């Protein structure tokens, strides 16, 4: 047990040990232009591998939730099919804003969303809900920011310790 009394955990999982859906999704990501991709800050890259894996899972699931433009919305976290605002975890919720999708994904996966929210906000450079609700914002812009966040986390994990990090491909 380390000096801070934190229990020692098993070896970190490599990206190859994560769910196959996550791997398939990462392979299908559009190539993000490096000028639009902001690297994840050191404070996030130094997180425990399990937290980084959880962040990645939440972002991937949130992107899946709003992958179809009909499943994306503005001005509320979630809406039912008739456009009426509903709670994010409601069974009636079928459309989500960027932050609402993160909240729903975190609930479905039972994973904290703070790191995923921060990673997305790091790419938008302003509060996610304000950025999402901007009238000039398009669905394509939202997906591109999710892709950039996922790629940035993937890269920050792969750069940890010569490929032995949580996101290294073996």
PDB file of C-alpha atoms in Angstrom, residues 5-69:
ATOM      1  CA  UNK A   5      -3.041   4.452   1.993  1.00  0.00           C
ATOM      2  CA  UNK A   6      -4.425   4.014  -1.507  1.00  0.00           C
ATOM      3  CA  UNK A   7      -4.775   0.320  -2.295  1.00  0.00           C
ATOM      4  CA  UNK A   8      -2.585  -0.944  -5.088  1.00  0.00           C
ATOM      5  CA  UNK A   9      -4.574  -2.037  -8.120  1.00  0.00           C
ATOM      6  CA  UNK A  10      -3.949  -4.581 -10.819  1.00  0.00           C
ATOM      7  CA  UNK A  11      -1.889  -3.787 -13.889  1.00  0.00           C
ATOM      8  CA  UNK A  12      -3.353  -1.183 -16.212  1.00  0.00           C
ATOM      9  CA  UNK A  13      -5.347  -2.481 -19.126  1.00  0.00           C
ATOM     10  CA  UNK A  14      -4.076  -1.797 -22.588  1.00  0.00           C
ATOM     11  CA  UNK A  15      -6.451  -0.417 -25.182  1.00  0.00           C
ATOM     12  CA  UNK A  16      -6.565  -3.885 -26.721  1.00  0.00           C
ATOM     13  CA  UNK A  17      -8.240  -5.194 -23.569  1.00  0.00           C
ATOM     14  CA  UNK A  18     -11.070  -2.656 -23.687  1.00  0.00           C
ATOM     15  CA  UNK A  19     -14.474  -3.430 -25.115  1.00  0.00           C
ATOM     16  CA  UNK A  20     -14.404  -4.269 -28.837  1.00  0.00           C
ATOM     17  CA  UNK A  21     -16.972  -1.542 -29.558  1.00  0.00           C
ATOM     18  CA  UNK A  22     -14.539   1.078 -28.275  1.00  0.00           C
ATOM     19  CA  UNK A  23     -11.761  -0.269 -30.475  1.00  0.00           C
ATOM     20  CA  UNK A  24     -13.970  -0.380 -33.552  1.00  0.00           C
ATOM     21  CA  UNK A  25     -15.091   3.157 -32.899  1.00  0.00           C
ATOM     22  CA  UNK A  26     -11.539   4.460 -32.532  1.00  0.00           C
ATOM     23  CA  UNK A  27     -10.549   2.872 -35.837  1.00  0.00           C
ATOM     24  CA  UNK A  28     -13.444   4.628 -37.576  1.00  0.00           C
ATOM     25  CA  UNK A  29     -12.673   8.136 -36.313  1.00  0.00           C
ATOM     26  CA  UNK A  30     -12.144  10.779 -38.912  1.00  0.00           C
ATOM     27  CA  UNK A  31      -8.588  12.043 -38.936  1.00  0.00           C
ATOM     28  CA  UNK A  32      -8.472  15.209 -36.868  1.00  0.00           C
ATOM     29  CA  UNK A  33      -6.341  18.006 -38.207  1.00  0.00           C
ATOM     30  CA  UNK A  34      -3.539  18.688 -35.753  1.00  0.00           C
ATOM     31  CA  UNK A  35      -4.225  22.442 -35.873  1.00  0.00           C
ATOM     32  CA  UNK A  36      -7.704  21.801 -34.419  1.00  0.00           C
ATOM     33  CA  UNK A  37      -6.587  19.244 -31.846  1.00  0.00           C
ATOM     34  CA  UNK A  38      -5.556  20.583 -28.461  1.00  0.00           C
ATOM     35  CA  UNK A  39      -3.429  18.055 -26.563  1.00  0.00           C
ATOM     36  CA  UNK A  40      -4.837  16.969 -23.233  1.00  0.00           C
ATOM     37  CA  UNK A  41      -3.190  18.969 -20.425  1.00  0.00           C
ATOM     38  CA  UNK A  42      -0.665  17.238 -18.166  1.00  0.00           C
ATOM     39  CA  UNK A  43      -3.068  17.239 -15.205  1.00  0.00           C
ATOM     40  CA  UNK A  44      -5.423  14.958 -17.123  1.00  0.00           C
ATOM     41  CA  UNK A  45      -2.759  12.799 -18.732  1.00  0.00           C
ATOM     42  CA  UNK A  46      -1.366  11.996 -15.281  1.00  0.00           C
ATOM     43  CA  UNK A  47      -4.637  10.483 -14.053  1.00  0.00           C
ATOM     44  CA  UNK A  48      -4.869   6.835 -13.121  1.00  0.00           C
ATOM     45  CA  UNK A  49      -5.291   4.584 -16.166  1.00  0.00           C
ATOM     46  CA  UNK A  50      -8.733   3.495 -14.968  1.00  0.00           C
ATOM     47  CA  UNK A  51      -9.950   7.098 -14.909  1.00  0.00           C
ATOM     48  CA  UNK A  52      -8.590   7.759 -18.386  1.00  0.00           C
ATOM     49  CA  UNK A  53     -10.258   4.583 -19.659  1.00  0.00           C
ATOM     50  CA  UNK A  54     -13.530   5.702 -18.058  1.00  0.00           C
ATOM     51  CA  UNK A  55     -13.200   9.126 -19.669  1.00  0.00           C
ATOM     52  CA  UNK A  56     -12.649   7.533 -23.054  1.00  0.00           C
ATOM     53  CA  UNK A  57     -15.633   5.192 -22.631  1.00  0.00           C
ATOM     54  CA  UNK A  58     -17.928   8.085 -21.667  1.00  0.00           C
ATOM     55  CA  UNK A  59     -16.825  10.207 -24.640  1.00  0.00           C
ATOM     56  CA  UNK A  60     -17.204   7.320 -27.087  1.00  0.00           C
ATOM     57  CA  UNK A  61     -20.686   6.458 -25.797  1.00  0.00           C
ATOM     58  CA  UNK A  62     -21.766  10.118 -25.745  1.00  0.00           C
ATOM     59  CA  UNK A  63     -20.653  10.508 -29.347  1.00  0.00           C
ATOM     60  CA  UNK A  64     -22.625   7.396 -30.287  1.00  0.00           C
ATOM     61  CA  UNK A  65     -25.717   8.888 -28.635  1.00  0.00           C
ATOM     62  CA  UNK A  66     -25.611  12.003 -30.824  1.00  0.00           C
ATOM     63  CA  UNK A  67     -24.018  10.439 -33.906  1.00  0.00           C
ATOM     64  CA  UNK A  68     -27.208  10.954 -35.905  1.00  0.00           C
ATOM     65  CA  UNK A  69     -28.188  14.604 -36.313  1.00  0.00           C
TER      66      UNK A  69
END
